[in-house]
Amino acid sequence: VSTEDPEMAFCTLASREDLNPEAGSIHHCLYQFTRNEKLTETNKLLCDVCTQRHCGPKNNIKSEKKYVYTNAKKQMLISLAPPVLTLHLKRFQHAGFNLRKVNRHIKFPEVIDLAPFCTAKCKNVAEGNTKVLYSLYGVVEHSGTMRSGHYTAYVKMRTTNNHLSDFVLQGQSSQAVETEPVKGQWFHISDTHVQAVSASKVLSSQAYLLFYERLL
């Protein structure tokens, strides 16, 4: 926050106070990943300003090796909303000296709003917009264990998003924001086998990778 307005450093594009993310959902994962953390005790932050106040000019700091650590706050927020959002779910956990696959189903929506997880000064978001919406178009699923398994994919065949193309190629952001998922047909792809499936089938999959395109 040394180069930012401290009052705005922890503000988000949309309020987080009304969020009540369901456990086991992608919203809960994002909420936990972007939560405000307090850095205290052994996690205190080395403060150059505090050190200079306490020890004097910088040329004396190195020689005396007196550093001042202070309590601080830390928060990971999105500062640049990408045209394509890729979410990678961590599907393993440590079990002693071994790794074990996590097979728990994580709920994910067809349309997701990133605004509560974006900084208030998020770049490439039109002024006045309090929503940063993305539409699901691809899912990678893994079946099996940590040692062996099989990857399959769900892909939505849809019409071209011209607004998104202009945004990617020219960096032009639209004031209008679509709120509905991009229409199209979902397909399940396993090696050379391709089969049309319903959206409900996709949303019930054990997602490993999620691909969203920005709605503009």
PDB file of C-alpha atoms in Angstrom:
ATOM      1  CA  VAL A   1       0.000   0.000   0.000  1.00  0.00           C
ATOM      2  CA  SER A   2       3.027   2.309  -0.047  1.00  0.00           C
ATOM      3  CA  THR A   3       2.103   3.462  -3.565  1.00  0.00           C
ATOM      4  CA  GLU A   4      -1.684   3.241  -3.137  1.00  0.00           C
ATOM      5  CA  ASP A   5      -4.297   5.150  -1.196  1.00  0.00           C
ATOM      6  CA  PRO A   6      -4.487   3.242   2.131  1.00  0.00           C
ATOM      7  CA  GLU A   7      -8.208   3.956   2.373  1.00  0.00           C
ATOM      8  CA  MET A   8      -8.827   2.198  -0.964  1.00  0.00           C
ATOM      9  CA  ALA A   9      -6.231  -0.554  -0.701  1.00  0.00           C
ATOM     10  CA  PHE A  10      -8.661  -3.106   0.739  1.00  0.00           C
ATOM     11  CA  CYS A  11     -11.818  -1.955  -1.030  1.00  0.00           C
ATOM     12  CA  THR A  12     -13.475  -4.177  -3.621  1.00  0.00           C
ATOM     13  CA  LEU A  13     -15.487  -3.363  -6.727  1.00  0.00           C
ATOM     14  CA  ALA A  14     -18.607  -4.826  -5.110  1.00  0.00           C
ATOM     15  CA  SER A  15     -19.374  -5.315  -1.430  1.00  0.00           C
ATOM     16  CA  ARG A  16     -18.277  -8.572   0.210  1.00  0.00           C
ATOM     17  CA  GLU A  17     -20.463  -8.023   3.277  1.00  0.00           C
ATOM     18  CA  ASP A  18     -23.560  -9.492   1.623  1.00  0.00           C
ATOM     19  CA  LEU A  19     -21.684 -12.582   0.461  1.00  0.00           C
ATOM     20  CA  ASN A  20     -22.560 -15.793   2.239  1.00  0.00           C
ATOM     21  CA  PRO A  21     -20.761 -18.324   0.051  1.00  0.00           C
ATOM     22  CA  GLU A  22     -21.845 -21.919   0.400  1.00  0.00           C
ATOM     23  CA  ALA A  23     -19.126 -24.257   1.652  1.00  0.00           C
ATOM     24  CA  GLY A  24     -17.913 -26.508  -1.120  1.00  0.00           C
ATOM     25  CA  SER A  25     -18.554 -23.946  -3.846  1.00  0.00           C
ATOM     26  CA  ILE A  26     -16.247 -22.024  -6.160  1.00  0.00           C
ATOM     27  CA  HIS A  27     -17.543 -18.806  -4.552  1.00  0.00           C
ATOM     28  CA  HIS A  28     -16.349 -20.054  -1.161  1.00  0.00           C
ATOM     29  CA  CYS A  29     -12.944 -20.936  -2.646  1.00  0.00           C
ATOM     30  CA  LEU A  30     -12.574 -17.430  -4.107  1.00  0.00           C
ATOM     31  CA  TYR A  31     -13.793 -15.829  -0.883  1.00  0.00           C
ATOM     32  CA  GLN A  32     -11.229 -17.741   1.168  1.00  0.00           C
ATOM     33  CA  PHE A  33      -8.426 -17.036  -1.313  1.00  0.00           C
ATOM     34  CA  THR A  34      -9.137 -13.268  -1.230  1.00  0.00           C
ATOM     35  CA  ARG A  35      -9.903 -12.905   2.464  1.00  0.00           C
ATOM     36  CA  ASN A  36      -8.230 -10.218   4.549  1.00  0.00           C
ATOM     37  CA  GLU A  37      -5.350 -11.691   6.563  1.00  0.00           C
ATOM     38  CA  LYS A  38      -3.635 -10.216   9.612  1.00  0.00           C
ATOM     39  CA  LEU A  39       0.145 -10.521   9.716  1.00  0.00           C
ATOM     40  CA  THR A  40       1.239 -10.672  13.361  1.00  0.00           C
ATOM     41  CA  GLU A  41       3.909 -12.242  15.580  1.00  0.00           C
ATOM     42  CA  THR A  42       6.357 -14.180  13.370  1.00  0.00           C
ATOM     43  CA  ASN A  43       4.503 -13.018  10.243  1.00  0.00           C
ATOM     44  CA  LYS A  44       5.002  -9.310  10.910  1.00  0.00           C
ATOM     45  CA  LEU A  45       6.008  -7.149   7.961  1.00  0.00           C
ATOM     46  CA  LEU A  46       9.371  -5.420   7.714  1.00  0.00           C
ATOM     47  CA  CYS A  47       8.501  -1.707   7.595  1.00  0.00           C
ATOM     48  CA  ASP A  48      11.085   0.600   6.029  1.00  0.00           C
ATOM     49  CA  VAL A  49       9.305   3.711   7.291  1.00  0.00           C
ATOM     50  CA  CYS A  50       9.167   2.421  10.881  1.00  0.00           C
ATOM     51  CA  THR A  51      12.802   1.332  10.663  1.00  0.00           C
ATOM     52  CA  GLN A  52      13.932   4.784   9.514  1.00  0.00           C
ATOM     53  CA  ARG A  53      11.964   6.458  12.296  1.00  0.00           C
ATOM     54  CA  HIS A  54      13.508   4.191  14.897  1.00  0.00           C
ATOM     55  CA  CYS A  55      17.059   3.877  13.570  1.00  0.00           C
ATOM     56  CA  GLY A  56      17.606   7.085  11.638  1.00  0.00           C
ATOM     57  CA  PRO A  57      18.919   7.416   8.031  1.00  0.00           C
ATOM     58  CA  LYS A  58      19.216   4.379   5.757  1.00  0.00           C
ATOM     59  CA  ASN A  59      23.030   4.410   5.788  1.00  0.00           C
ATOM     60  CA  ASN A  60      22.954   3.518   9.478  1.00  0.00           C
ATOM     61  CA  ILE A  61      20.367   0.746   9.160  1.00  0.00           C
ATOM     62  CA  LYS A  62      22.580  -1.819   7.414  1.00  0.00           C
ATOM     63  CA  SER A  63      25.498  -1.324   9.714  1.00  0.00           C
ATOM     64  CA  GLU A  64      23.459  -1.596  12.904  1.00  0.00           C
ATOM     65  CA  LYS A  65      21.116  -4.246  11.484  1.00  0.00           C
ATOM     66  CA  LYS A  66      18.167  -2.888  13.427  1.00  0.00           C
ATOM     67  CA  TYR A  67      14.936  -3.569  11.623  1.00  0.00           C
ATOM     68  CA  VAL A  68      11.434  -2.768  12.787  1.00  0.00           C
ATOM     69  CA  TYR A  69       8.667  -5.226  12.049  1.00  0.00           C
ATOM     70  CA  THR A  70       5.042  -4.231  12.383  1.00  0.00           C
ATOM     71  CA  ASN A  71       1.598  -5.781  12.283  1.00  0.00           C
ATOM     72  CA  ALA A  72       0.023  -5.540   8.845  1.00  0.00           C
ATOM     73  CA  LYS A  73      -2.907  -6.611   6.714  1.00  0.00           C
ATOM     74  CA  LYS A  74      -2.676  -8.636   3.523  1.00  0.00           C
ATOM     75  CA  GLN A  75      -5.292  -9.285   0.882  1.00  0.00           C
ATOM     76  CA  MET A  76      -5.047 -10.849  -2.569  1.00  0.00           C
ATOM     77  CA  LEU A  77      -7.422  -9.129  -5.012  1.00  0.00           C
ATOM     78  CA  ILE A  78      -7.778  -9.091  -8.792  1.00  0.00           C
ATOM     79  CA  SER A  79      -6.396  -5.861 -10.262  1.00  0.00           C
ATOM     80  CA  LEU A  80      -6.898  -6.722 -13.944  1.00  0.00           C
ATOM     81  CA  ALA A  81     -10.007  -8.599 -15.056  1.00  0.00           C
ATOM     82  CA  PRO A  82      -8.870 -11.069 -17.759  1.00  0.00           C
ATOM     83  CA  PRO A  83     -10.785 -11.743 -21.007  1.00  0.00           C
ATOM     84  CA  VAL A  84     -10.630 -15.460 -20.188  1.00  0.00           C
ATOM     85  CA  LEU A  85     -10.738 -16.647 -16.583  1.00  0.00           C
ATOM     86  CA  THR A  86      -9.067 -19.975 -15.780  1.00  0.00           C
ATOM     87  CA  LEU A  87      -9.646 -21.473 -12.332  1.00  0.00           C
ATOM     88  CA  HIS A  88      -7.428 -24.355 -11.263  1.00  0.00           C
ATOM     89  CA  LEU A  89      -8.780 -26.369  -8.351  1.00  0.00           C
ATOM     90  CA  LYS A  90      -6.274 -27.960  -5.994  1.00  0.00           C
ATOM     91  CA  ARG A  91      -7.404 -31.582  -5.917  1.00  0.00           C
ATOM     92  CA  PHE A  92      -4.804 -33.125  -3.647  1.00  0.00           C
ATOM     93  CA  GLN A  93      -3.938 -33.029   0.019  1.00  0.00           C
ATOM     94  CA  HIS A  94      -1.125 -34.356   2.157  1.00  0.00           C
ATOM     95  CA  ALA A  95      -1.778 -37.583   4.030  1.00  0.00           C
ATOM     96  CA  GLY A  96       1.368 -38.089   6.073  1.00  0.00           C
ATOM     97  CA  PHE A  97       4.213 -38.406   3.562  1.00  0.00           C
ATOM     98  CA  ASN A  98       1.829 -39.176   0.706  1.00  0.00           C
ATOM     99  CA  LEU A  99      -0.495 -37.171  -1.484  1.00  0.00           C
ATOM    100  CA  ARG A 100      -4.162 -38.060  -1.664  1.00  0.00           C
ATOM    101  CA  LYS A 101      -6.610 -36.958  -4.332  1.00  0.00           C
ATOM    102  CA  VAL A 102      -9.594 -34.847  -3.248  1.00  0.00           C
ATOM    103  CA  ASN A 103     -12.735 -36.148  -4.955  1.00  0.00           C
ATOM    104  CA  ARG A 104     -15.174 -33.752  -3.287  1.00  0.00           C
ATOM    105  CA  HIS A 105     -17.612 -32.082  -5.660  1.00  0.00           C
ATOM    106  CA  ILE A 106     -17.131 -28.310  -5.891  1.00  0.00           C
ATOM    107  CA  LYS A 107     -20.206 -26.406  -7.033  1.00  0.00           C
ATOM    108  CA  PHE A 108     -19.659 -23.903  -9.837  1.00  0.00           C
ATOM    109  CA  PRO A 109     -22.156 -21.724 -11.744  1.00  0.00           C
ATOM    110  CA  GLU A 110     -22.645 -21.039 -15.441  1.00  0.00           C
ATOM    111  CA  VAL A 111     -22.231 -17.312 -14.741  1.00  0.00           C
ATOM    112  CA  ILE A 112     -19.900 -15.998 -12.055  1.00  0.00           C
ATOM    113  CA  ASP A 113     -19.396 -12.441 -10.806  1.00  0.00           C
ATOM    114  CA  LEU A 114     -15.811 -11.532  -9.904  1.00  0.00           C
ATOM    115  CA  ALA A 115     -16.617  -8.016  -8.666  1.00  0.00           C
ATOM    116  CA  PRO A 116     -16.457  -8.936  -4.926  1.00  0.00           C
ATOM    117  CA  PHE A 117     -12.966 -10.289  -5.544  1.00  0.00           C
ATOM    118  CA  CYS A 118     -11.660  -7.343  -7.619  1.00  0.00           C
ATOM    119  CA  THR A 119      -9.945  -4.231  -6.304  1.00  0.00           C
ATOM    120  CA  ALA A 120     -12.058  -1.071  -6.374  1.00  0.00           C
ATOM    121  CA  LYS A 121      -9.679   0.353  -8.998  1.00  0.00           C
ATOM    122  CA  CYS A 122      -9.772  -2.758 -11.170  1.00  0.00           C
ATOM    123  CA  LYS A 123      -8.382  -2.040 -14.618  1.00  0.00           C
ATOM    124  CA  ASN A 124     -10.353  -2.575 -17.842  1.00  0.00           C
ATOM    125  CA  VAL A 125     -13.688  -2.361 -16.022  1.00  0.00           C
ATOM    126  CA  ALA A 126     -15.903   0.447 -17.325  1.00  0.00           C
ATOM    127  CA  GLU A 127     -16.533   3.208 -14.791  1.00  0.00           C
ATOM    128  CA  GLY A 128     -19.765   2.660 -12.910  1.00  0.00           C
ATOM    129  CA  ASN A 129     -19.866  -1.096 -13.451  1.00  0.00           C
ATOM    130  CA  THR A 130     -20.206  -3.042 -10.214  1.00  0.00           C
ATOM    131  CA  LYS A 131     -20.348  -6.451 -11.879  1.00  0.00           C
ATOM    132  CA  VAL A 132     -17.607  -8.373 -13.667  1.00  0.00           C
ATOM    133  CA  LEU A 133     -19.444 -11.349 -15.142  1.00  0.00           C
ATOM    134  CA  TYR A 134     -18.048 -14.456 -16.792  1.00  0.00           C
ATOM    135  CA  SER A 135     -19.785 -17.284 -18.645  1.00  0.00           C
ATOM    136  CA  LEU A 136     -18.624 -20.904 -18.387  1.00  0.00           C
ATOM    137  CA  TYR A 137     -17.494 -22.479 -21.661  1.00  0.00           C
ATOM    138  CA  GLY A 138     -15.102 -25.290 -20.705  1.00  0.00           C
ATOM    139  CA  VAL A 139     -14.416 -27.811 -17.933  1.00  0.00           C
ATOM    140  CA  VAL A 140     -11.608 -30.342 -17.528  1.00  0.00           C
ATOM    141  CA  GLU A 141     -12.366 -33.350 -15.346  1.00  0.00           C
ATOM    142  CA  HIS A 142      -9.974 -35.982 -13.967  1.00  0.00           C
ATOM    143  CA  SER A 143     -11.041 -39.463 -12.966  1.00  0.00           C
ATOM    144  CA  GLY A 144      -8.798 -41.883 -11.128  1.00  0.00           C
ATOM    145  CA  THR A 145      -6.133 -41.490  -8.453  1.00  0.00           C
ATOM    146  CA  MET A 146      -2.939 -39.499  -7.943  1.00  0.00           C
ATOM    147  CA  ARG A 147      -0.961 -42.259  -9.654  1.00  0.00           C
ATOM    148  CA  SER A 148      -3.183 -42.911 -12.653  1.00  0.00           C
ATOM    149  CA  GLY A 149      -6.341 -41.665 -14.269  1.00  0.00           C
ATOM    150  CA  HIS A 150      -8.003 -40.145 -17.290  1.00  0.00           C
ATOM    151  CA  TYR A 151      -8.701 -36.571 -18.377  1.00  0.00           C
ATOM    152  CA  THR A 152     -11.927 -35.636 -20.169  1.00  0.00           C
ATOM    153  CA  ALA A 153     -13.389 -32.273 -21.129  1.00  0.00           C
ATOM    154  CA  TYR A 154     -16.714 -30.515 -21.438  1.00  0.00           C
ATOM    155  CA  VAL A 155     -16.842 -27.781 -24.095  1.00  0.00           C
ATOM    156  CA  LYS A 156     -19.670 -25.476 -25.098  1.00  0.00           C
ATOM    157  CA  MET A 157     -20.167 -24.886 -28.822  1.00  0.00           C
ATOM    158  CA  ARG A 158     -21.430 -21.312 -29.039  1.00  0.00           C
ATOM    159  CA  THR A 159     -21.644 -18.297 -31.303  1.00  0.00           C
ATOM    160  CA  THR A 160     -18.713 -15.887 -31.541  1.00  0.00           C
ATOM    161  CA  ASN A 161     -18.592 -13.256 -28.811  1.00  0.00           C
ATOM    162  CA  ASN A 162     -17.759 -10.179 -30.909  1.00  0.00           C
ATOM    163  CA  HIS A 163     -17.597  -7.897 -27.879  1.00  0.00           C
ATOM    164  CA  LEU A 164     -15.009 -10.168 -26.291  1.00  0.00           C
ATOM    165  CA  SER A 165     -13.017 -10.318 -29.544  1.00  0.00           C
ATOM    166  CA  ASP A 166     -12.880  -6.509 -29.704  1.00  0.00           C
ATOM    167  CA  PHE A 167     -11.836  -6.424 -26.061  1.00  0.00           C
ATOM    168  CA  VAL A 168      -8.992  -8.894 -26.603  1.00  0.00           C
ATOM    169  CA  LEU A 169      -7.731  -7.360 -29.845  1.00  0.00           C
ATOM    170  CA  GLN A 170      -8.306  -3.665 -29.167  1.00  0.00           C
ATOM    171  CA  GLY A 171      -8.728  -3.411 -25.408  1.00  0.00           C
ATOM    172  CA  GLN A 172     -12.130  -1.775 -25.804  1.00  0.00           C
ATOM    173  CA  SER A 173     -14.466  -2.348 -22.881  1.00  0.00           C
ATOM    174  CA  SER A 174     -18.220  -2.110 -23.342  1.00  0.00           C
ATOM    175  CA  GLN A 175     -20.499  -0.243 -20.950  1.00  0.00           C
ATOM    176  CA  ALA A 176     -23.277  -2.791 -21.492  1.00  0.00           C
ATOM    177  CA  VAL A 177     -22.967  -5.959 -19.458  1.00  0.00           C
ATOM    178  CA  GLU A 178     -24.696  -9.191 -20.400  1.00  0.00           C
ATOM    179  CA  THR A 179     -26.028 -11.159 -17.435  1.00  0.00           C
ATOM    180  CA  GLU A 180     -27.075 -14.409 -19.137  1.00  0.00           C
ATOM    181  CA  PRO A 181     -24.725 -17.273 -20.045  1.00  0.00           C
ATOM    182  CA  VAL A 182     -23.684 -17.518 -23.668  1.00  0.00           C
ATOM    183  CA  LYS A 183     -26.141 -19.849 -25.422  1.00  0.00           C
ATOM    184  CA  GLY A 184     -24.803 -23.038 -26.961  1.00  0.00           C
ATOM    185  CA  GLN A 185     -24.642 -26.828 -26.836  1.00  0.00           C
ATOM    186  CA  TRP A 186     -22.414 -28.679 -24.393  1.00  0.00           C
ATOM    187  CA  PHE A 187     -20.315 -31.655 -25.500  1.00  0.00           C
ATOM    188  CA  HIS A 188     -18.389 -34.240 -23.489  1.00  0.00           C
ATOM    189  CA  ILE A 189     -15.061 -35.201 -25.066  1.00  0.00           C
ATOM    190  CA  SER A 190     -13.133 -38.323 -24.069  1.00  0.00           C
ATOM    191  CA  ASP A 191     -10.278 -39.112 -26.448  1.00  0.00           C
ATOM    192  CA  THR A 192     -12.003 -39.598 -29.812  1.00  0.00           C
ATOM    193  CA  HIS A 193     -15.505 -39.981 -28.351  1.00  0.00           C
ATOM    194  CA  VAL A 194     -17.716 -36.861 -28.454  1.00  0.00           C
ATOM    195  CA  GLN A 195     -21.240 -36.769 -27.042  1.00  0.00           C
ATOM    196  CA  ALA A 196     -23.799 -33.982 -26.583  1.00  0.00           C
ATOM    197  CA  VAL A 197     -24.726 -33.472 -22.919  1.00  0.00           C
ATOM    198  CA  SER A 198     -26.927 -31.194 -20.844  1.00  0.00           C
ATOM    199  CA  ALA A 199     -25.749 -28.229 -18.802  1.00  0.00           C
ATOM    200  CA  SER A 200     -26.813 -30.038 -15.620  1.00  0.00           C
ATOM    201  CA  LYS A 201     -24.436 -32.884 -16.500  1.00  0.00           C
ATOM    202  CA  VAL A 202     -21.591 -30.388 -16.848  1.00  0.00           C
ATOM    203  CA  LEU A 203     -22.379 -28.659 -13.542  1.00  0.00           C
ATOM    204  CA  SER A 204     -22.347 -32.003 -11.704  1.00  0.00           C
ATOM    205  CA  SER A 205     -18.855 -32.918 -12.934  1.00  0.00           C
ATOM    206  CA  GLN A 206     -15.752 -33.163 -10.721  1.00  0.00           C
ATOM    207  CA  ALA A 207     -14.108 -30.048 -12.119  1.00  0.00           C
ATOM    208  CA  TYR A 208     -10.322 -29.798 -12.142  1.00  0.00           C
ATOM    209  CA  LEU A 209     -10.040 -26.800 -14.464  1.00  0.00           C
ATOM    210  CA  LEU A 210     -12.763 -24.233 -15.194  1.00  0.00           C
ATOM    211  CA  PHE A 211     -12.742 -21.880 -18.174  1.00  0.00           C
ATOM    212  CA  TYR A 212     -14.908 -18.753 -18.252  1.00  0.00           C
ATOM    213  CA  GLU A 213     -15.177 -16.024 -20.894  1.00  0.00           C
ATOM    214  CA  ARG A 214     -15.953 -12.469 -19.926  1.00  0.00           C
ATOM    215  CA  LEU A 215     -19.419 -11.141 -20.668  1.00  0.00           C
ATOM    216  CA  LEU A 216     -19.196  -7.583 -22.043  1.00  0.00           C
TER     217      LEU A 216
END
